mmCIF file of C-alpha atoms and ligand atoms in Angstrom:
data_model
loop_
_atom_site.group_PDB
_atom_site.id
_atom_site.type_symbol
_atom_site.label_atom_id
_atom_site.label_comp_id
_atom_site.label_asym_id
_atom_site.label_seq_id
_atom_site.Cartn_x
_atom_site.Cartn_y
_atom_site.Cartn_z
ATOM 1 C CA MET A 189 197.962 183.172 75.533
ATOM 2 C CA ASN A 190 197.555 183.082 71.797
ATOM 3 C CA ASP A 191 200.263 181.831 69.458
ATOM 4 C CA GLU A 192 198.939 183.514 66.342
ATOM 5 C CA THR A 193 201.672 184.624 63.943
ATOM 6 C CA VAL A 194 201.471 188.237 62.868
ATOM 7 C CA PRO A 195 202.950 188.847 59.446
ATOM 8 C CA ALA A 196 205.078 191.888 58.755
ATOM 9 C CA LEU A 197 203.024 194.743 57.408
ATOM 10 C CA SER A 198 203.744 196.178 54.005
ATOM 11 C CA ALA A 199 202.095 198.362 51.406
ATOM 12 C CA ALA A 200 202.356 199.144 47.713
ATOM 13 C CA PRO A 201 205.269 201.428 46.744
ATOM 14 C CA LEU A 202 204.386 205.070 47.402
ATOM 15 C CA LEU A 203 206.958 206.526 45.060
ATOM 16 C CA PRO A 204 207.827 205.621 41.479
ATOM 17 C CA PRO A 205 211.281 204.005 41.113
ATOM 18 C CA HIS A 206 212.669 207.104 39.363
ATOM 19 C CA VAL A 207 212.669 208.960 42.680
ATOM 20 C CA PHE A 208 215.776 207.036 43.679
ATOM 21 C CA ALA A 209 217.591 208.425 40.636
ATOM 22 C CA ASP A 210 216.253 211.913 41.245
ATOM 23 C CA GLN A 211 218.202 212.710 44.363
ATOM 24 C CA SER A 212 220.620 215.294 43.043
ATOM 25 C CA SER A 213 217.904 217.772 42.150
ATOM 26 C CA ARG A 214 219.378 220.504 44.292
ATOM 27 C CA GLY A 215 220.489 223.652 42.404
ATOM 28 C CA GLY A 216 218.039 226.100 43.963
ATOM 29 C CA VAL A 217 215.345 223.467 44.489
ATOM 30 C CA ALA A 218 214.718 222.375 48.069
ATOM 31 C CA VAL A 219 215.398 218.718 48.816
ATOM 32 C CA ARG A 220 212.814 216.997 50.971
ATOM 33 C CA ALA A 221 212.574 213.654 52.780
ATOM 34 C CA LEU A 222 209.812 211.713 50.993
ATOM 35 C CA LEU A 223 208.058 208.714 52.520
ATOM 36 C CA ALA A 224 208.776 205.792 50.212
ATOM 37 C CA GLY A 225 207.390 202.927 52.308
ATOM 38 C CA ALA A 226 206.627 201.630 55.784
ATOM 39 C CA GLY A 227 206.580 198.242 57.493
ATOM 40 C CA GLY A 228 206.162 196.648 60.878
ATOM 41 C CA TYR A 229 206.670 193.545 62.967
ATOM 42 C CA LEU A 230 204.696 192.309 65.962
ATOM 43 C CA PRO A 231 205.814 189.406 68.168
ATOM 44 C CA ARG A 232 204.041 186.082 67.688
ATOM 45 C CA ARG A 233 202.682 185.832 71.226
ATOM 46 C CA ILE A 234 199.568 187.782 72.148
ATOM 47 C CA VAL A 235 198.793 188.419 75.826
ATOM 48 C CA THR A 236 195.235 189.550 76.517
ATOM 49 C CA ASN A 237 193.996 191.549 79.495
ATOM 50 C CA ASP A 238 192.346 188.374 80.769
ATOM 51 C CA ASP A 239 195.725 186.605 80.604
ATOM 52 C CA LEU A 240 197.157 189.334 82.861
ATOM 53 C CA ALA A 241 194.136 189.210 85.169
ATOM 54 C CA ALA A 242 194.818 185.494 85.699
ATOM 55 C CA ARG A 243 198.080 186.333 87.515
ATOM 56 C CA LEU A 244 197.665 189.933 88.660
ATOM 57 C CA GLU A 245 195.010 191.852 90.575
ATOM 58 C CA THR A 246 193.518 193.595 87.554
ATOM 59 C CA SER A 247 190.714 193.085 85.060
ATOM 60 C CA ASP A 248 189.949 193.479 81.375
ATOM 61 C CA ALA A 249 187.258 196.011 82.363
ATOM 62 C CA TRP A 250 189.711 198.227 84.326
ATOM 63 C CA ILE A 251 192.446 198.152 81.670
ATOM 64 C CA ALA A 252 190.063 198.701 78.746
ATOM 65 C CA ALA A 253 188.169 201.549 80.454
ATOM 66 C CA ARG A 254 191.301 203.438 81.585
ATOM 67 C CA THR A 255 193.511 202.850 78.536
ATOM 68 C CA GLY A 256 191.591 201.297 75.616
ATOM 69 C CA ILE A 257 194.084 198.407 75.628
ATOM 70 C CA ARG A 258 192.686 194.889 75.032
ATOM 71 C CA GLN A 259 195.868 192.953 74.301
ATOM 72 C CA ARG A 260 199.580 193.345 73.610
ATOM 73 C CA HIS A 261 202.282 191.352 71.765
ATOM 74 C CA ILE A 262 205.115 190.093 73.951
ATOM 75 C CA ALA A 263 208.477 189.086 72.466
ATOM 76 C CA GLU A 264 209.902 185.581 72.823
ATOM 77 C CA PRO A 265 213.684 185.333 73.430
ATOM 78 C CA ASP A 266 214.441 185.137 69.678
ATOM 79 C CA GLU A 267 212.397 188.281 68.984
ATOM 80 C CA THR A 268 215.092 190.786 69.883
ATOM 81 C CA ALA A 269 215.070 194.507 69.129
ATOM 82 C CA THR A 270 217.471 193.742 66.277
ATOM 83 C CA PHE A 271 215.363 190.904 64.836
ATOM 84 C CA MET A 272 212.126 192.878 65.004
ATOM 85 C CA GLY A 273 213.732 196.059 63.644
ATOM 86 C CA ALA A 274 215.352 194.197 60.756
ATOM 87 C CA THR A 275 212.071 192.460 59.880
ATOM 88 C CA ALA A 276 210.153 195.763 59.947
ATOM 89 C CA SER A 277 212.905 197.358 57.823
ATOM 90 C CA ARG A 278 212.683 194.646 55.168
ATOM 91 C CA ALA A 279 208.920 195.193 55.007
ATOM 92 C CA ALA A 280 209.439 198.967 54.641
ATOM 93 C CA LEU A 281 211.976 198.497 51.846
ATOM 94 C CA THR A 282 209.667 196.042 50.063
ATOM 95 C CA ALA A 283 206.773 198.497 50.376
ATOM 96 C CA ALA A 284 209.018 201.183 48.888
ATOM 97 C CA GLY A 285 210.192 198.986 46.025
ATOM 98 C CA ALA A 286 213.706 199.581 47.339
ATOM 99 C CA VAL A 287 216.658 197.357 48.215
ATOM 100 C CA PRO A 288 219.230 197.540 51.036
ATOM 101 C CA LYS A 289 221.813 199.244 48.816
ATOM 102 C CA ASP A 290 219.445 202.245 48.632
ATOM 103 C CA VAL A 291 219.940 202.785 52.401
ATOM 104 C CA ASP A 292 222.812 205.032 53.426
ATOM 105 C CA ALA A 293 221.579 206.130 56.863
ATOM 106 C CA LEU A 294 219.884 203.881 59.400
ATOM 107 C CA ILE A 295 218.552 205.388 62.629
ATOM 108 C CA VAL A 296 217.038 203.272 65.378
ATOM 109 C CA ALA A 297 214.916 204.842 68.084
ATOM 110 C CA THR A 298 214.920 202.520 71.080
ATOM 111 C CA SER A 299 215.099 202.523 74.865
ATOM 112 C CA THR A 300 215.545 198.756 74.921
ATOM 113 C CA PRO A 301 218.623 198.012 72.777
ATOM 114 C CA ASP A 302 219.888 194.424 72.747
ATOM 115 C CA GLU A 303 223.346 195.546 73.895
ATOM 116 C CA ALA A 304 224.976 198.741 75.166
ATOM 117 C CA PHE A 305 226.985 198.577 71.945
ATOM 118 C CA PRO A 306 227.242 197.908 69.069
ATOM 119 C CA ALA A 307 224.149 199.984 68.481
ATOM 120 C CA THR A 308 221.038 198.022 67.541
ATOM 121 C CA ALA A 309 221.102 200.124 64.356
ATOM 122 C CA VAL A 310 224.472 198.676 63.357
ATOM 123 C CA ARG A 311 223.250 195.139 64.089
ATOM 124 C CA ILE A 312 220.220 195.793 61.873
ATOM 125 C CA GLN A 313 222.424 197.337 59.173
ATOM 126 C CA HIS A 314 224.457 194.115 59.116
ATOM 127 C CA ALA A 315 221.344 191.909 59.204
ATOM 128 C CA LEU A 316 220.143 193.733 56.077
ATOM 129 C CA GLY A 317 223.481 193.116 54.355
ATOM 130 C CA ILE A 318 224.406 196.817 54.233
ATOM 131 C CA ALA A 319 228.113 197.632 54.531
ATOM 132 C CA HIS A 320 228.080 201.276 53.433
ATOM 133 C CA GLY A 321 226.717 204.446 55.011
ATOM 134 C CA PHE A 322 226.210 204.773 58.766
ATOM 135 C CA ALA A 323 223.876 203.584 61.508
ATOM 136 C CA PHE A 324 223.238 204.728 65.079
ATOM 137 C CA ASP A 325 220.725 204.507 67.933
ATOM 138 C CA LEU A 326 218.813 207.397 69.402
ATOM 139 C CA SER A 327 217.241 207.459 72.866
ATOM 140 C CA ALA A 328 214.156 209.609 73.419
ATOM 141 C CA ALA A 329 211.744 207.040 74.928
ATOM 142 C CA CYS A 330 208.240 207.194 73.435
ATOM 143 C CA SER A 331 209.161 210.286 71.364
ATOM 144 C CA GLY A 332 212.058 208.410 69.776
ATOM 145 C CA PHE A 333 210.467 207.936 66.372
ATOM 146 C CA ILE A 334 209.599 211.650 66.042
ATOM 147 C CA TYR A 335 213.155 212.537 67.099
ATOM 148 C CA ALA A 336 214.611 210.045 64.591
ATOM 149 C CA LEU A 337 212.407 211.490 61.840
ATOM 150 C CA GLY A 338 213.762 214.940 62.697
ATOM 151 C CA VAL A 339 217.363 213.726 62.463
ATOM 152 C CA ALA A 340 216.739 211.827 59.201
ATOM 153 C CA ASP A 341 215.019 214.889 57.753
ATOM 154 C CA ALA A 342 218.046 217.057 58.572
ATOM 155 C CA LEU A 343 220.468 214.477 57.108
ATOM 156 C CA ILE A 344 218.462 214.310 53.893
ATOM 157 C CA ARG A 345 217.912 218.047 53.549
ATOM 158 C CA THR A 346 221.633 218.708 53.978
ATOM 159 C CA GLY A 347 222.622 216.019 51.480
ATOM 160 C CA GLN A 348 224.317 213.736 54.015
ATOM 161 C CA ALA A 349 221.919 210.897 53.251
ATOM 162 C CA ARG A 350 219.775 210.057 50.256
ATOM 163 C CA GLY A 351 217.950 207.007 51.588
ATOM 164 C CA ALA A 352 217.245 206.756 55.340
ATOM 165 C CA LEU A 353 215.652 203.920 57.259
ATOM 166 C CA VAL A 354 214.009 205.259 60.421
ATOM 167 C CA ILE A 355 213.131 202.460 62.825
ATOM 168 C CA GLY A 356 211.444 202.210 66.208
ATOM 169 C CA THR A 357 212.006 198.836 67.891
ATOM 170 C CA GLU A 358 211.185 198.077 71.509
ATOM 171 C CA VAL A 359 211.046 195.168 73.963
ATOM 172 C CA TYR A 360 209.565 196.940 76.993
ATOM 173 C CA SER A 361 208.483 193.546 78.345
ATOM 174 C CA ARG A 362 212.117 193.183 79.501
ATOM 175 C CA ILE A 363 212.125 196.394 81.583
ATOM 176 C CA LEU A 364 208.702 196.028 83.194
ATOM 177 C CA ASP A 365 208.018 195.047 86.774
ATOM 178 C CA TRP A 366 205.460 192.321 86.059
ATOM 179 C CA GLN A 367 204.161 192.597 89.633
ATOM 180 C CA ASP A 368 203.313 196.301 89.196
ATOM 181 C CA ARG A 369 199.797 196.420 87.786
ATOM 182 C CA GLY A 370 200.057 200.204 87.415
ATOM 183 C CA THR A 371 202.644 199.896 84.628
ATOM 184 C CA CYS A 372 202.945 196.360 83.234
ATOM 185 C CA VAL A 373 199.463 196.346 81.694
ATOM 186 C CA LEU A 374 200.268 199.397 79.554
ATOM 187 C CA PHE A 375 203.077 198.227 77.297
ATOM 188 C CA GLY A 376 203.774 195.812 74.452
ATOM 189 C CA ASP A 377 206.655 194.893 72.131
ATOM 190 C CA GLY A 378 207.107 195.492 68.405
ATOM 191 C CA ALA A 379 208.912 197.375 65.667
ATOM 192 C CA GLY A 380 208.001 199.764 62.885
ATOM 193 C CA ALA A 381 210.105 201.310 60.138
ATOM 194 C CA VAL A 382 209.828 203.873 57.377
ATOM 195 C CA PHE A 383 212.107 204.376 54.399
ATOM 196 C CA LEU A 384 212.677 208.021 53.456
ATOM 197 C CA THR A 385 214.291 209.138 50.217
ATOM 198 C CA ALA A 386 215.595 212.485 49.049
ATOM 199 C CA GLY A 387 213.352 214.096 46.486
ATOM 200 C CA ALA A 388 212.806 217.476 44.919
ATOM 201 C CA GLY A 389 210.282 219.844 46.450
ATOM 202 C CA SER A 390 209.483 223.474 45.724
ATOM 203 C CA GLY A 391 209.154 224.335 49.393
ATOM 204 C CA ALA A 392 205.395 224.895 49.189
ATOM 205 C CA SER A 393 203.518 223.269 52.058
ATOM 206 C CA THR A 394 201.361 221.269 49.678
ATOM 207 C CA ASP A 395 204.365 219.309 48.374
ATOM 208 C CA ARG A 396 205.042 215.731 49.333
ATOM 209 C CA GLY A 397 207.452 214.780 52.051
ATOM 210 C CA LEU A 398 208.257 215.717 55.616
ATOM 211 C CA LEU A 399 207.126 219.326 56.001
ATOM 212 C CA SER A 400 208.526 219.809 59.487
ATOM 213 C CA THR A 401 209.476 218.221 62.774
ATOM 214 C CA HIS A 402 209.333 220.013 66.136
ATOM 215 C CA LEU A 403 211.276 218.464 69.039
ATOM 216 C CA HIS A 404 211.277 219.356 72.741
ATOM 217 C CA SER A 405 212.571 218.041 76.050
ATOM 218 C CA ASP A 406 212.635 219.111 79.685
ATOM 219 C CA GLY A 407 214.687 217.104 82.173
ATOM 220 C CA ALA A 408 212.955 218.771 85.123
ATOM 221 C CA PHE A 409 210.259 216.106 84.669
ATOM 222 C CA GLY A 410 212.694 213.201 84.276
ATOM 223 C CA ASP A 411 211.430 211.340 87.334
ATOM 224 C CA LEU A 412 207.807 211.200 86.158
ATOM 225 C CA LEU A 413 208.664 208.319 83.843
ATOM 226 C CA SER A 414 211.987 206.534 84.114
ATOM 227 C CA VAL A 415 213.839 203.224 84.183
ATOM 228 C CA ASP A 416 215.878 203.210 87.391
ATOM 229 C CA GLY A 417 218.925 201.406 86.092
ATOM 230 C CA ALA A 418 220.878 200.452 82.970
ATOM 231 C CA VAL A 419 223.581 198.152 81.631
ATOM 232 C CA GLY A 420 226.110 200.462 83.271
ATOM 233 C CA ARG A 421 224.691 199.586 86.715
ATOM 234 C CA ARG A 422 225.233 195.926 87.527
ATOM 235 C CA ASP A 423 223.408 196.357 90.851
ATOM 236 C CA ARG A 424 220.267 197.422 89.080
ATOM 237 C CA PRO A 425 219.165 196.400 85.582
ATOM 238 C CA GLY A 426 216.211 198.755 86.046
ATOM 239 C CA VAL A 427 212.449 198.637 85.817
ATOM 240 C CA LEU A 428 210.017 201.185 84.480
ATOM 241 C CA LEU A 429 208.590 203.607 87.064
ATOM 242 C CA MET A 430 205.811 206.043 86.286
ATOM 243 C CA ASN A 431 203.617 208.708 87.825
ATOM 244 C CA GLY A 432 200.680 207.957 85.523
ATOM 245 C CA ARG A 433 198.469 210.911 86.424
ATOM 246 C CA GLU A 434 201.240 213.495 85.947
ATOM 247 C CA VAL A 435 202.399 211.894 82.695
ATOM 248 C CA PHE A 436 198.808 211.981 81.452
ATOM 249 C CA ARG A 437 198.494 215.681 82.286
ATOM 250 C CA HIS A 438 201.774 216.593 80.556
ATOM 251 C CA ALA A 439 201.000 214.382 77.561
ATOM 252 C CA VAL A 440 197.812 216.193 76.611
ATOM 253 C CA ALA A 441 199.202 219.698 77.243
ATOM 254 C CA ARG A 442 202.627 219.282 75.631
ATOM 255 C CA MET A 443 201.437 217.344 72.582
ATOM 256 C CA ALA A 444 198.706 219.916 71.975
ATOM 257 C CA GLU A 445 201.392 222.631 71.957
ATOM 258 C CA ALA A 446 203.562 220.628 69.553
ATOM 259 C CA VAL A 447 200.615 220.094 67.218
ATOM 260 C CA ASP A 448 199.725 223.808 67.187
ATOM 261 C CA GLU A 449 203.378 224.630 66.568
ATOM 262 C CA ALA A 450 203.572 222.253 63.574
ATOM 263 C CA LEU A 451 200.424 223.636 61.965
ATOM 264 C CA ALA A 452 201.408 227.279 62.527
ATOM 265 C CA ALA A 453 204.913 226.741 61.137
ATOM 266 C CA ASN A 454 203.414 225.384 57.902
ATOM 267 C CA HIS A 455 200.570 227.938 57.700
ATOM 268 C CA LEU A 456 198.058 225.121 57.995
ATOM 269 C CA THR A 457 195.017 224.610 60.208
ATOM 270 C CA HIS A 458 193.411 221.522 61.725
ATOM 271 C CA GLU A 459 191.080 221.434 58.710
ATOM 272 C CA ASP A 460 194.042 220.601 56.468
ATOM 273 C CA VAL A 461 194.932 217.462 58.443
ATOM 274 C CA ASP A 462 193.718 214.223 56.843
ATOM 275 C CA TRP A 463 195.071 211.830 59.483
ATOM 276 C CA LEU A 464 196.322 211.941 63.023
ATOM 277 C CA VAL A 465 198.828 209.142 63.677
ATOM 278 C CA PRO A 466 199.549 209.682 67.367
ATOM 279 C CA HIS A 467 201.842 207.860 69.751
ATOM 280 C CA GLN A 468 199.737 204.985 71.073
ATOM 281 C CA ALA A 469 199.912 205.258 74.873
ATOM 282 C CA ASN A 470 196.326 205.535 75.957
ATOM 283 C CA LEU A 471 193.031 205.859 74.081
ATOM 284 C CA ARG A 472 191.929 208.688 76.377
ATOM 285 C CA ILE A 473 195.014 210.746 75.437
ATOM 286 C CA ILE A 474 194.480 209.926 71.745
ATOM 287 C CA ASP A 475 190.797 210.918 71.929
ATOM 288 C CA ALA A 476 191.712 214.193 73.640
ATOM 289 C CA MET A 477 194.153 215.032 70.837
ATOM 290 C CA GLY A 478 191.622 214.077 68.147
ATOM 291 C CA ARG A 479 188.982 216.325 69.740
ATOM 292 C CA ARG A 480 191.443 219.212 69.868
ATOM 293 C CA LEU A 481 192.021 218.854 66.138
ATOM 294 C CA HIS A 482 188.259 218.458 65.502
ATOM 295 C CA LEU A 483 189.086 215.208 63.729
ATOM 296 C CA PRO A 484 186.379 212.523 63.616
ATOM 297 C CA THR A 485 187.559 209.251 65.172
ATOM 298 C CA GLU A 486 187.708 207.592 61.750
ATOM 299 C CA ARG A 487 190.532 210.025 60.840
ATOM 300 C CA VAL A 488 192.637 208.980 63.829
ATOM 301 C CA VAL A 489 194.746 205.831 63.468
ATOM 302 C CA VAL A 490 194.397 203.695 66.587
ATOM 303 C CA THR A 491 196.377 200.543 67.341
ATOM 304 C CA VAL A 492 196.689 200.869 71.120
ATOM 305 C CA ASP A 493 193.767 198.457 71.592
ATOM 306 C CA ARG A 494 195.759 195.628 69.947
ATOM 307 C CA HIS A 495 199.405 196.698 70.365
ATOM 308 C CA ALA A 496 199.303 198.576 73.720
ATOM 309 C CA ASN A 497 202.121 201.120 74.106
ATOM 310 C CA THR A 498 205.130 200.014 72.043
ATOM 311 C CA SER A 499 206.996 203.261 72.781
ATOM 312 C CA ALA A 500 209.181 204.366 69.833
ATOM 313 C CA ALA A 501 207.636 201.651 67.633
ATOM 314 C CA SER A 502 204.045 202.770 68.055
ATOM 315 C CA ILE A 503 203.849 205.515 65.416
ATOM 316 C CA PRO A 504 205.650 203.663 62.582
ATOM 317 C CA LEU A 505 203.572 200.537 63.346
ATOM 318 C CA ALA A 506 200.353 202.563 63.138
ATOM 319 C CA LEU A 507 201.525 204.360 59.997
ATOM 320 C CA ALA A 508 202.496 201.076 58.323
ATOM 321 C CA GLU A 509 199.138 199.531 59.154
ATOM 322 C CA ALA A 510 197.107 202.465 57.798
ATOM 323 C CA LEU A 511 199.214 202.644 54.623
ATOM 324 C CA ALA A 512 198.995 198.891 54.049
ATOM 325 C CA ASP A 513 195.205 198.782 54.384
ATOM 326 C CA GLY A 514 194.773 201.813 52.113
ATOM 327 C CA ARG A 515 193.364 204.232 54.695
ATOM 328 C CA ILE A 516 196.214 206.706 54.248
ATOM 329 C CA ARG A 517 196.687 207.567 50.578
ATOM 330 C CA PRO A 518 199.310 209.497 48.595
ATOM 331 C CA GLY A 519 198.826 213.249 48.806
ATOM 332 C CA GLN A 520 197.210 213.194 52.238
ATOM 333 C CA LEU A 521 198.511 215.195 55.190
ATOM 334 C CA VAL A 522 199.509 213.155 58.242
ATOM 335 C CA LEU A 523 200.159 214.692 61.652
ATOM 336 C CA MET A 524 202.213 212.674 64.144
ATOM 337 C CA GLU A 525 202.838 213.521 67.796
ATOM 338 C CA ALA A 526 204.378 211.880 70.854
ATOM 339 C CA LEU A 527 205.424 212.408 74.443
ATOM 340 C CA GLY A 528 207.698 210.160 76.442
ATOM 341 C CA GLY A 529 210.203 209.795 79.249
ATOM 342 C CA GLY A 530 212.614 212.676 79.577
ATOM 343 C CA LEU A 531 210.226 214.319 79.287
ATOM 344 C CA THR A 532 210.575 214.427 75.532
ATOM 345 C CA TRP A 533 207.856 215.422 73.099
ATOM 346 C CA GLY A 534 207.365 216.552 69.544
ATOM 347 C CA SER A 535 205.382 216.527 66.330
ATOM 348 C CA ALA A 536 205.928 215.841 62.635
ATOM 349 C CA LEU A 537 203.887 216.808 59.579
ATOM 350 C CA LEU A 538 204.120 214.592 56.533
ATOM 351 C CA ARG A 539 202.510 214.870 53.113
ATOM 352 C CA VAL A 540 202.413 211.217 51.950
HETATM 353 N N1 LIG B 748 194.132 197.200 87.429
HETATM 354 C C1 LIG B 748 193.273 197.540 88.420
HETATM 355 N N2 LIG B 748 193.465 198.604 89.214
HETATM 356 C C2 LIG B 748 194.564 199.353 89.000
HETATM 357 C C3 LIG B 748 195.494 199.045 87.983
HETATM 358 C C4 LIG B 748 195.233 197.913 87.187
HETATM 359 N N3 LIG B 748 196.060 197.530 86.184
HETATM 360 N N4 LIG B 748 196.471 199.972 88.003
HETATM 361 C C5 LIG B 748 196.175 200.834 88.983
HETATM 362 N N5 LIG B 748 195.023 200.459 89.597
HETATM 363 C C6 LIG B 748 194.336 201.111 90.717
HETATM 364 C C7 LIG B 748 195.258 201.937 91.563
HETATM 365 O O1 LIG B 748 195.923 201.124 92.521
HETATM 366 C C8 LIG B 748 194.286 202.883 92.213
HETATM 367 O O2 LIG B 748 193.652 202.238 93.276
HETATM 368 P P1 LIG B 748 193.328 203.027 94.633
HETATM 369 O O3 LIG B 748 192.397 204.134 94.228
HETATM 370 O O4 LIG B 748 192.711 201.975 95.489
HETATM 371 O O5 LIG B 748 194.647 203.521 95.131
HETATM 372 C C9 LIG B 748 193.248 203.137 91.116
HETATM 373 O O6 LIG B 748 193.384 202.037 90.195
HETATM 374 C C10 LIG B 748 193.466 204.442 90.378
HETATM 375 O O7 LIG B 748 194.829 204.515 90.010
HETATM 376 P P2 LIG B 748 195.387 205.725 89.191
HETATM 377 O O8 LIG B 748 196.831 205.508 88.885
HETATM 378 O O9 LIG B 748 195.012 207.005 89.864
HETATM 379 O O10 LIG B 748 194.523 205.566 87.861
HETATM 380 P P3 LIG B 748 194.385 206.540 86.644
HETATM 381 O O11 LIG B 748 192.970 206.851 86.427
HETATM 382 O O12 LIG B 748 195.355 207.693 86.725
HETATM 383 O O13 LIG B 748 194.846 205.620 85.449
HETATM 384 C C11 LIG B 748 196.756 205.235 84.043
HETATM 385 C C12 LIG B 748 196.153 205.082 85.441
HETATM 386 C C13 LIG B 748 195.949 204.409 83.077
HETATM 387 C C14 LIG B 748 198.185 204.725 84.090
HETATM 388 C C15 LIG B 748 196.707 206.725 83.644
HETATM 389 O O14 LIG B 748 197.238 207.526 84.643
HETATM 390 C C16 LIG B 748 197.436 206.971 82.374
HETATM 391 O O15 LIG B 748 197.073 206.480 81.329
HETATM 392 N N6 LIG B 748 198.479 207.792 82.416
HETATM 393 C C17 LIG B 748 199.282 208.050 81.256
HETATM 394 C C18 LIG B 748 200.501 207.237 81.404
HETATM 395 C C19 LIG B 748 200.963 206.621 80.137
HETATM 396 O O16 LIG B 748 200.270 206.442 79.175
HETATM 397 N N7 LIG B 748 202.217 206.260 80.179
HETATM 398 C C20 LIG B 748 202.832 205.619 79.087
HETATM 399 C C21 LIG B 748 204.183 206.130 78.861
HETATM 400 S S1 LIG B 748 204.150 207.847 78.510
HETATM 401 C C22 LIG B 748 203.441 207.995 77.116
HETATM 402 O O17 LIG B 748 203.613 207.160 76.295
HETATM 403 C C23 LIG B 748 202.581 209.201 76.870
#
């Protein structure tokens, strides 16, 4: 085990400060959700594949070859979904050059809330010192961040919110069966957040902001990936169960459809995409999606090797990292996609 501290990620502000004063530009001009900043938090403790192999019948070679995962961050008791989400949110606001009073909607995507209620979102809202606006949790497993982006986009476009924090925060380590080598090696803990602000756009697909989100679900496949219990069932707190092969098959097929749908809806092709920021479940799934888009590997943001699968936190963590290190730059087109328990799946296109 490694006790290395991982600082919150942050980047330079993406939008000039005037954007916050420019939110009423409606009157015939389409309002868009613009990405103002992103941030992340990873738990202090790193658990490597070798650490797992010391207490489980597995190996670094098996895990790395099948998934691309080398290590994961595992939360200590003080690193709750609320703590990690609030820390990631502060980093996102700092990156945006914004302050908590700029936030009037706060959406948390999580399958591992600290409590049944109050929502983790409301706990984070309070931790940030925000006492206006509204906050709520959203449950869509690994697709949660894409779903939350879709909801935030709708709130902003319809004028119900002007500044929205969209957060994915997960502590899957608390719902894993640590004796089940087929699942426990795949996941890690962490949080990522983006701050979106309302801004003027002409509606042309080359403009900045969220161009579209496409969301899907089909409960017929609910048992392929589930947690067989909840706070409402005292007899069974629940552990994660998965049919890995079937999930893999659906992941590639459904995410490919969602990607095609996003590009077609915006009259774009794979050649227009600068970056793929996929849900980080498995390097083989990520590679398959990159090949489909004809994107060279250096245009695909990969964190699964270091973070493992952090569910709803994986995309905002990857986005925050690539913005902070300058890979993703203003004006570039970012395609995001995910599939998760439900099954849920979807895609989002963002001009940074
Ligand atoms: N270490 C060593 N051996 C293992 C391990 C392990 N950690 N886990 C399973 N095995 C063994 C199995 O017992 C099996 O042994 P057997 O042949 O003697 O029975 C063998 O490895 C093959 O097992 P499979 O499950 O068939 O292996 P597969 O090649 O399908 O890989 C994996 C498993 C990595 C889970 C793969 O199916 C996968 O990535 N699926 C996608 C699931 C996923 O990413 N889920 C995340 C949530 S959903 C999402 O985010 C998209």
